[in-house]
Coordinates of C-alpha atoms and ligand atoms in Angstrom, one line a residue:
M1 CA -150.4 40.3 69.4
H2 CA -147.1 38.7 68.3
V3 CA -146.6 35.3 69.8
E4 CA -142.9 34.4 70.1
R5 CA -142.1 30.9 68.7
P6 CA -138.9 28.9 68.9
G7 CA -136.7 29.3 65.9
I8 CA -138.2 32.5 64.4
A9 CA -135.8 35.0 65.8
G10 CA -134.3 35.7 62.4
Q11 CA -137.6 36.6 60.8
M12 CA -139.1 39.2 63.1
G13 CA -140.1 42.3 61.1
K14 CA -139.0 40.7 57.8
R15 CA -141.2 41.8 54.9
V16 CA -142.9 39.3 52.7
L17 CA -144.7 40.1 49.5
L18 CA -147.4 37.4 49.3
I19 CA -148.7 36.9 45.8
V20 CA -152.0 35.0 45.7
T21 CA -153.1 33.5 42.4
G22 CA -156.4 32.0 41.4
G23 CA -156.9 28.5 42.8
I24 CA -159.2 26.9 45.3
A25 CA -156.2 26.7 47.7
A26 CA -156.4 30.5 48.0
C27 CA -159.0 29.7 50.7
K28 CA -156.0 28.8 52.9
V29 CA -154.4 32.2 52.4
P30 CA -156.2 33.9 55.4
E31 CA -154.7 31.2 57.7
L32 CA -151.3 31.7 56.1
I33 CA -151.4 35.4 56.7
R34 CA -152.7 35.0 60.3
R35 CA -150.0 32.5 61.2
G36 CA -147.3 34.5 59.3
R37 CA -148.1 37.6 61.4
E38 CA -148.0 35.5 64.6
R39 CA -144.4 34.7 63.6
G40 CA -143.7 38.4 63.3
L41 CA -143.7 38.7 59.5
A42 CA -144.9 41.9 57.9
L43 CA -147.1 40.8 54.9
R44 CA -148.2 42.8 52.0
C45 CA -150.5 41.0 49.6
V46 CA -151.1 41.1 45.8
L47 CA -154.0 39.2 44.3
T48 CA -154.5 38.3 40.7
R49 CA -157.9 38.9 39.2
A50 CA -158.6 35.1 39.4
A51 CA -157.5 35.0 43.0
T52 CA -160.2 37.6 43.9
Q53 CA -162.8 34.9 42.9
F54 CA -161.6 32.7 45.8
V55 CA -160.6 35.2 48.5
T56 CA -161.5 38.9 48.7
P57 CA -159.0 41.7 48.8
L58 CA -160.9 43.0 51.9
T59 CA -160.3 39.8 53.8
V60 CA -156.7 39.7 52.9
A61 CA -156.1 43.4 53.7
S62 CA -157.9 43.1 57.0
L63 CA -155.8 40.1 58.1
A64 CA -152.5 41.5 56.8
G65 CA -153.2 45.0 58.3
E66 CA -152.2 46.5 54.9
K67 CA -153.9 47.4 51.7
A68 CA -154.0 44.6 49.2
Y69 CA -153.0 45.3 45.6
T70 CA -154.7 43.8 42.5
D71 CA -154.3 46.1 39.6
L72 CA -151.2 46.9 37.4
F73 CA -152.7 50.0 36.0
S74 CA -154.4 51.5 39.0
L75 CA -153.5 55.2 39.0
T76 CA -154.0 55.6 42.7
D77 CA -151.8 52.7 43.5
E78 CA -149.1 53.9 41.1
A79 CA -149.3 57.4 42.6
E80 CA -149.0 56.0 46.1
M81 CA -146.4 53.4 45.3
G82 CA -144.9 52.4 41.9
H83 CA -145.4 48.7 41.3
I84 CA -141.6 48.1 41.2
R85 CA -141.3 49.3 44.8
L86 CA -143.7 46.7 46.0
S87 CA -141.1 44.0 45.2
R88 CA -138.1 46.2 46.1
E89 CA -139.4 46.7 49.6
A90 CA -139.8 43.0 50.3
D91 CA -137.2 40.7 51.7
L92 CA -138.9 37.7 50.1
L93 CA -141.7 37.1 47.5
V94 CA -144.0 34.1 48.2
V95 CA -146.4 32.9 45.6
A96 CA -149.2 30.9 47.4
P97 CA -151.1 29.3 45.9
A98 CA -149.2 29.2 42.6
T99 CA -151.3 28.0 39.7
A100 CA -149.9 26.2 36.6
D101 CA -150.5 29.5 34.8
I102 CA -148.3 31.7 37.0
L103 CA -145.5 29.1 36.9
A104 CA -145.7 29.2 33.1
K105 CA -145.6 33.0 33.1
M106 CA -142.7 33.1 35.5
A107 CA -140.7 30.5 33.6
N108 CA -141.2 32.5 30.4
G109 CA -140.7 36.0 31.8
L110 CA -144.2 37.2 30.9
A111 CA -145.5 40.3 32.7
D112 CA -149.1 41.0 31.8
D113 CA -150.6 41.8 35.2
L114 CA -149.4 43.1 38.5
A115 CA -148.4 39.7 40.0
S116 CA -146.3 38.6 37.0
T117 CA -144.8 42.0 36.6
L118 CA -143.6 42.1 40.2
L119 CA -142.1 38.6 39.8
L120 CA -140.2 39.7 36.7
A121 CA -139.1 43.0 38.3
T122 CA -137.8 41.5 41.5
D123 CA -134.2 40.8 42.5
K124 CA -135.3 39.2 45.8
P125 CA -135.6 35.5 46.6
V126 CA -138.8 33.8 45.5
L127 CA -140.6 30.9 47.2
V128 CA -143.5 29.2 45.3
A129 CA -146.2 26.9 46.8
P130 CA -147.8 25.3 43.8
A131 CA -151.4 24.0 43.9
M132 CA -153.2 22.5 41.0
N133 CA -154.8 19.4 39.6
P134 CA -152.3 16.4 39.7
R135 CA -152.5 16.0 35.9
M136 CA -151.6 19.7 35.4
W137 CA -148.7 19.2 37.8
A138 CA -147.5 16.1 35.9
H139 CA -147.9 17.7 32.4
P140 CA -144.6 18.0 30.5
A141 CA -145.1 21.7 30.1
T142 CA -145.4 22.2 33.9
R143 CA -142.4 19.9 34.5
R144 CA -140.4 22.0 32.1
N145 CA -141.5 25.2 33.8
V146 CA -140.7 23.9 37.3
E147 CA -137.3 22.7 36.1
R148 CA -136.6 26.1 34.5
L149 CA -137.7 28.0 37.6
A150 CA -135.6 25.8 39.9
A151 CA -132.6 26.5 37.6
D152 CA -133.4 30.2 37.9
G153 CA -133.1 30.0 41.7
V154 CA -136.8 29.9 42.6
R155 CA -137.5 27.7 45.7
F156 CA -140.5 25.4 45.9
V157 CA -142.5 24.1 48.8
G158 CA -144.9 21.3 48.0
P159 CA -147.2 20.4 46.4
E160 CA -148.2 17.6 48.7
E161 CA -149.9 14.3 47.8
G162 CA -153.5 13.9 48.6
D163 CA -157.1 14.6 47.4
V164 CA -157.5 17.8 45.5
A165 CA -160.6 19.8 45.2
C166 CA -161.6 18.4 41.8
G167 CA -161.9 14.9 43.3
E168 CA -158.6 13.5 42.0
T169 CA -155.7 12.2 44.0
G170 CA -152.0 12.8 43.6
P171 CA -149.4 15.6 44.0
G172 CA -151.2 18.9 43.7
R173 CA -152.4 20.1 47.1
M174 CA -150.8 23.3 48.3
A175 CA -148.4 22.8 51.2
E176 CA -150.0 23.5 54.6
P177 CA -149.6 27.1 55.8
E178 CA -147.2 26.0 58.6
T179 CA -145.0 24.1 56.1
I180 CA -144.9 27.2 53.9
L181 CA -143.9 29.3 56.9
E182 CA -141.1 26.9 57.7
A183 CA -139.8 27.3 54.2
V184 CA -140.0 31.1 54.6
A185 CA -138.1 30.8 57.9
A186 CA -135.4 28.7 56.2
M187 CA -135.0 31.4 53.6
L188 CA -135.1 34.4 55.9
G189 CA -133.5 32.9 58.9
P190 CA -129.9 33.2 60.0
K191 CA -127.2 32.3 57.4
P192 CA -125.0 29.7 59.1
L193 CA -122.1 30.2 56.6
A194 CA -122.1 34.0 56.5
G195 CA -118.6 35.3 56.3
L196 CA -117.1 32.0 55.1
R197 CA -115.6 31.3 51.7
A198 CA -116.3 28.1 49.7
L199 CA -114.9 26.5 46.6
V200 CA -116.8 23.9 44.6
T201 CA -115.8 22.0 41.5
S202 CA -118.4 20.6 39.2
G203 CA -119.1 18.9 35.9
P204 CA -116.7 16.9 33.7
T205 CA -113.5 18.0 32.1
H206 CA -112.9 17.8 28.4
E207 CA -109.4 16.8 27.4
P208 CA -108.6 17.5 23.7
I209 CA -107.4 14.8 21.3
D210 CA -107.3 17.3 18.4
P211 CA -109.2 20.6 17.8
V212 CA -112.5 18.8 17.3
R213 CA -112.3 15.7 19.5
Y214 CA -112.0 15.2 23.2
V215 CA -112.0 12.7 26.1
A216 CA -114.7 13.3 28.7
N217 CA -117.3 11.5 30.9
R218 CA -121.0 11.5 31.6
S219 CA -121.1 14.0 34.5
S220 CA -123.9 16.5 34.2
G221 CA -122.6 18.9 36.9
R222 CA -126.0 18.7 38.7
Q223 CA -124.7 17.7 42.1
G224 CA -121.8 20.1 42.1
H225 CA -124.0 23.0 41.0
A226 CA -126.6 22.2 43.6
V227 CA -123.9 22.2 46.3
A228 CA -122.6 25.6 45.1
R229 CA -126.1 27.0 45.3
A230 CA -126.9 25.5 48.7
L231 CA -123.7 27.0 50.1
A232 CA -124.6 30.4 48.7
E233 CA -128.1 30.2 50.2
A234 CA -126.5 29.4 53.6
G235 CA -124.6 32.7 53.2
A236 CA -121.1 31.5 52.0
D237 CA -119.1 33.5 49.4
V238 CA -118.9 30.7 46.8
T239 CA -116.6 30.2 43.8
L240 CA -117.8 27.4 41.5
V241 CA -115.3 26.1 39.0
T242 CA -117.1 24.1 36.4
G243 CA -116.2 22.1 33.4
P244 CA -118.5 22.2 30.3
V245 CA -122.1 21.6 31.4
A246 CA -125.6 22.4 30.0
L247 CA -126.7 24.1 33.2
S248 CA -127.1 27.8 34.0
D249 CA -124.8 29.5 36.5
P250 CA -126.3 29.3 40.0
P251 CA -127.6 32.6 41.2
G252 CA -125.4 34.4 43.8
V253 CA -122.3 32.3 43.0
T254 CA -119.1 33.4 41.2
T255 CA -118.8 30.9 38.4
V256 CA -115.6 30.2 36.6
H257 CA -115.9 28.1 33.3
V258 CA -113.0 25.9 32.4
V259 CA -112.5 23.0 30.0
T260 CA -109.6 20.9 31.0
A261 CA -108.4 19.5 34.4
R262 CA -105.3 21.7 34.3
E263 CA -107.5 24.8 33.8
M264 CA -109.7 23.6 36.6
L265 CA -106.7 23.3 38.9
E266 CA -105.5 26.8 38.1
A267 CA -108.9 28.3 38.7
C268 CA -109.2 26.5 42.0
E269 CA -105.8 27.8 43.1
K270 CA -106.8 31.3 42.2
A271 CA -109.9 31.0 44.4
L272 CA -107.9 30.2 47.6
P273 CA -107.9 30.7 50.5
V274 CA -111.3 29.2 51.3
D275 CA -112.8 27.7 54.5
V276 CA -114.4 24.7 52.7
A277 CA -113.7 23.0 49.4
V278 CA -116.2 20.5 47.8
C279 CA -114.8 18.6 44.8
A280 CA -117.8 17.3 43.0
A281 CA -116.2 17.5 39.5
A282 CA -115.7 14.3 37.5
V283 CA -112.2 15.3 36.5
C284 CA -110.7 13.1 33.7
D285 CA -107.9 11.2 35.3
W286 CA -105.9 11.1 32.1
R287 CA -105.5 13.4 29.1
P288 CA -104.2 12.7 25.6
A289 CA -100.5 13.4 26.1
R290 CA -99.9 15.3 22.9
P291 CA -103.1 16.7 21.4
A292 CA -102.8 17.1 17.6
P293 CA -102.7 20.7 16.5
D294 CA -104.9 19.8 13.4
K295 CA -107.8 17.4 13.0
I296 CA -106.5 13.9 12.8
K297 CA -107.4 12.6 9.3
K298 CA -108.6 9.1 8.4
A299 CA -106.3 7.8 5.7
E300 CA -107.3 4.8 3.5
G301 CA -105.7 1.6 4.8
A302 CA -103.9 3.4 7.6
A303 CA -103.9 1.9 11.1
A304 CA -106.2 3.5 13.8
P305 CA -104.4 6.0 15.8
V306 CA -103.2 5.1 19.3
L307 CA -103.8 7.6 22.1
E308 CA -101.0 8.0 24.5
L309 CA -102.3 9.3 27.9
A310 CA -100.7 11.5 30.5
E311 CA -101.9 11.7 34.1
N312 CA -103.9 14.8 35.1
P313 CA -103.4 16.6 38.4
D314 CA -105.6 15.4 41.2
I315 CA -107.3 18.6 42.4
L316 CA -109.0 17.1 45.5
C317 CA -105.7 15.5 46.6
G318 CA -103.8 18.7 45.9
L319 CA -106.2 20.8 48.1
A320 CA -106.2 18.3 50.9
R321 CA -102.4 18.0 51.0
R322 CA -101.6 21.7 50.8
E323 CA -99.2 22.9 53.5
R324 CA -100.3 26.5 53.1
A325 CA -103.8 27.7 52.8
R326 CA -105.4 24.3 53.2
P327 CA -109.1 24.7 53.4
R328 CA -110.4 23.8 56.9
L329 CA -112.7 21.2 55.4
V330 CA -111.9 19.4 52.2
I331 CA -114.7 17.2 50.8
G332 CA -114.6 14.8 47.9
F333 CA -117.0 12.5 46.1
A334 CA -116.4 8.9 45.3
A335 CA -118.4 7.6 42.4
E336 CA -118.1 3.8 42.5
T337 CA -119.7 1.0 40.6
E338 CA -119.0 -1.7 43.2
A339 CA -117.7 -2.2 46.8
L340 CA -118.9 1.3 47.5
V341 CA -117.8 1.9 51.1
A342 CA -114.6 0.0 50.9
H343 CA -113.4 1.8 47.8
A344 CA -114.6 5.2 49.2
R345 CA -112.8 4.6 52.5
E346 CA -109.6 3.8 50.7
K347 CA -110.0 6.9 48.5
R348 CA -110.5 9.1 51.5
R349 CA -107.3 7.8 53.0
R350 CA -105.3 8.1 49.8
K351 CA -106.4 11.6 48.9
G352 CA -106.1 13.0 52.4
C353 CA -109.5 14.7 52.4
D354 CA -111.7 15.1 55.5
W355 CA -115.0 13.8 54.2
I356 CA -116.0 11.7 51.2
L357 CA -119.5 11.3 49.8
A358 CA -119.7 7.9 48.2
N359 CA -122.3 7.3 45.6
D360 CA -123.2 4.3 43.5
V361 CA -123.1 5.2 39.8
G362 CA -123.3 1.6 38.5
A363 CA -125.3 0.9 35.4
G364 CA -129.0 1.2 36.0
T365 CA -128.8 3.6 39.0
G366 CA -129.4 6.6 36.8
V367 CA -127.2 8.8 39.1
L368 CA -124.8 10.0 36.4
G369 CA -126.7 12.7 34.6
G370 CA -129.9 12.0 36.6
D371 CA -131.7 14.0 39.3
R372 CA -131.4 11.7 42.3
N373 CA -128.5 10.4 44.3
R374 CA -127.9 8.0 47.2
I375 CA -125.1 8.9 49.5
V376 CA -123.0 7.3 52.1
L377 CA -121.0 10.0 54.0
L378 CA -117.6 9.0 55.4
R379 CA -116.3 11.4 58.0
D380 CA -113.6 9.3 59.6
E381 CA -112.1 5.8 59.5
E382 CA -115.0 4.0 61.1
D383 CA -118.0 6.2 60.4
A384 CA -120.3 5.5 57.4
E385 CA -123.6 7.3 57.4
S386 CA -126.1 6.2 54.8
W387 CA -128.6 8.8 53.5
P388 CA -131.9 7.8 51.9
E389 CA -132.1 8.3 48.1
M390 CA -133.0 11.9 47.5
D391 CA -133.0 14.7 44.9
K392 CA -129.5 16.1 44.3
R393 CA -130.7 19.5 45.6
E394 CA -131.7 17.8 48.9
V395 CA -128.4 16.1 49.0
A396 CA -126.7 19.5 48.7
R397 CA -128.8 21.1 51.4
R398 CA -128.1 18.2 53.8
L399 CA -124.4 18.4 53.0
V400 CA -124.4 22.1 53.7
A401 CA -126.2 21.6 57.0
E402 CA -123.4 19.1 58.0
I403 CA -120.7 21.6 56.9
A404 CA -122.3 24.4 58.9
R405 CA -122.4 22.2 62.0
A406 CA -118.8 21.0 61.6
L407 CA -117.4 24.5 61.1
A408 CA -119.5 26.0 63.9
R409 CA -118.2 23.3 66.2
E410 CA -114.6 24.1 65.2
D411 CA -115.3 27.8 65.8
G412 CA -116.9 27.1 69.1
R413 CA -120.0 28.8 67.9
Ligands
C5P1 O1 -110.2 9.1 42.1 P1 -111.6 9.5 41.8 O2 -111.6 10.3 40.5 O3 -112.6 8.5 41.9 O4 -111.9 10.6 43.0 C1 -113.1 11.3 43.0 C2 -112.9 12.6 43.8 O5 -111.6 13.2 43.5 C3 -113.9 13.6 43.4 O6 -114.2 14.4 44.6 C4 -113.3 14.4 42.3 O7 -113.8 15.7 42.2 C5 -111.8 14.4 42.8 N1 -110.8 14.4 41.7 C6 -110.1 15.6 41.5 N2 -109.1 15.6 40.5 C7 -108.9 14.5 39.8 C8 -109.6 13.3 40.0 C9 -110.6 13.3 40.9 O8 -110.3 16.6 42.2 N3 -108.0 14.6 38.8

């Protein structure tokens, strides 16, 4: 019997390929399958050899109402259904529980059994629910793998803090089945920005002094890239214009690489018209007025060269003050080191943008180049909404939820 639950309309009949790997948390898999089916999901399961030590293929198959797959080289399975089709026919792949071992394989593109082969062969979104000993979760190798997978577009749910089976305490428990299913719902559910176009700027700009030297700043591009990805996940058609960063292009986003502020402006203008523009780039306000055509040489006894600077175009201001093709929502960031709200409020007015996200980048905050951010959102003259400190990816998702709400209100949706 399928029990209707609020908020699951978008997932009825969606197909999930559930990959179970070998950890004690596999004992929660029967409940995950049962509750998933109650929500109307069609689940097909794959078990690694180690997983079969914790939960049997028969249990999984009986609950899922479908054969469970375990073997890469099973001739009968290959004859009935090539292993690639297993992932092609799914709307989403879920790895639960995900051991440190499968995370390492996924991060490195290994494919030596059915589960890892399917994960390498898929072009579908992947959700991972890690479960392992807290020391394994904290190990630098696992940290690297998680970072790599997140950059590849893999989504994570958990692990949660608490006692783990081996008697230790810390982050390592698999998220509860209901939490995993909520994450599934978020990935399969309706796309609030479907049909809308978005432009995001990210990263620093580099302004040449001569062919080998430049003026720049400490921006990593993490926040802007996370915003671009979150907008794409919400269904928007996203163009990301980025300065030089050490990040991979977000999946599902049209990424344009630029170096200078003037190139960034040109790429942004090409991307118009858009419904929403988020300017997260740390654009250099000034550039060397006359970059030298050849490397400037140090001559014995000569005075140090003096750089004359010219003002760069303000991209945010230009977008916000356009008469034609102004985006419906223009959003900027205000990185400040003191008097955060007052300066951000003044910036919002001066630039003419709709919203500004103020963030404290003072020494010791670790925001510039770091993973976390603390935001105050200013939507109008009076309003100042403080968000708790969170990961830049969470900031991005929260911002996108606010954007979706504002545009839906405007559209009367
Ligand atoms: O004036 P300030 O650089 O602090 O303003 C920050 C905001 O303005 C950010 O949203 C940034 O992306 C945008 N900006 C821009 N072009 C510039 C300078 C800043 O788009 N030349």
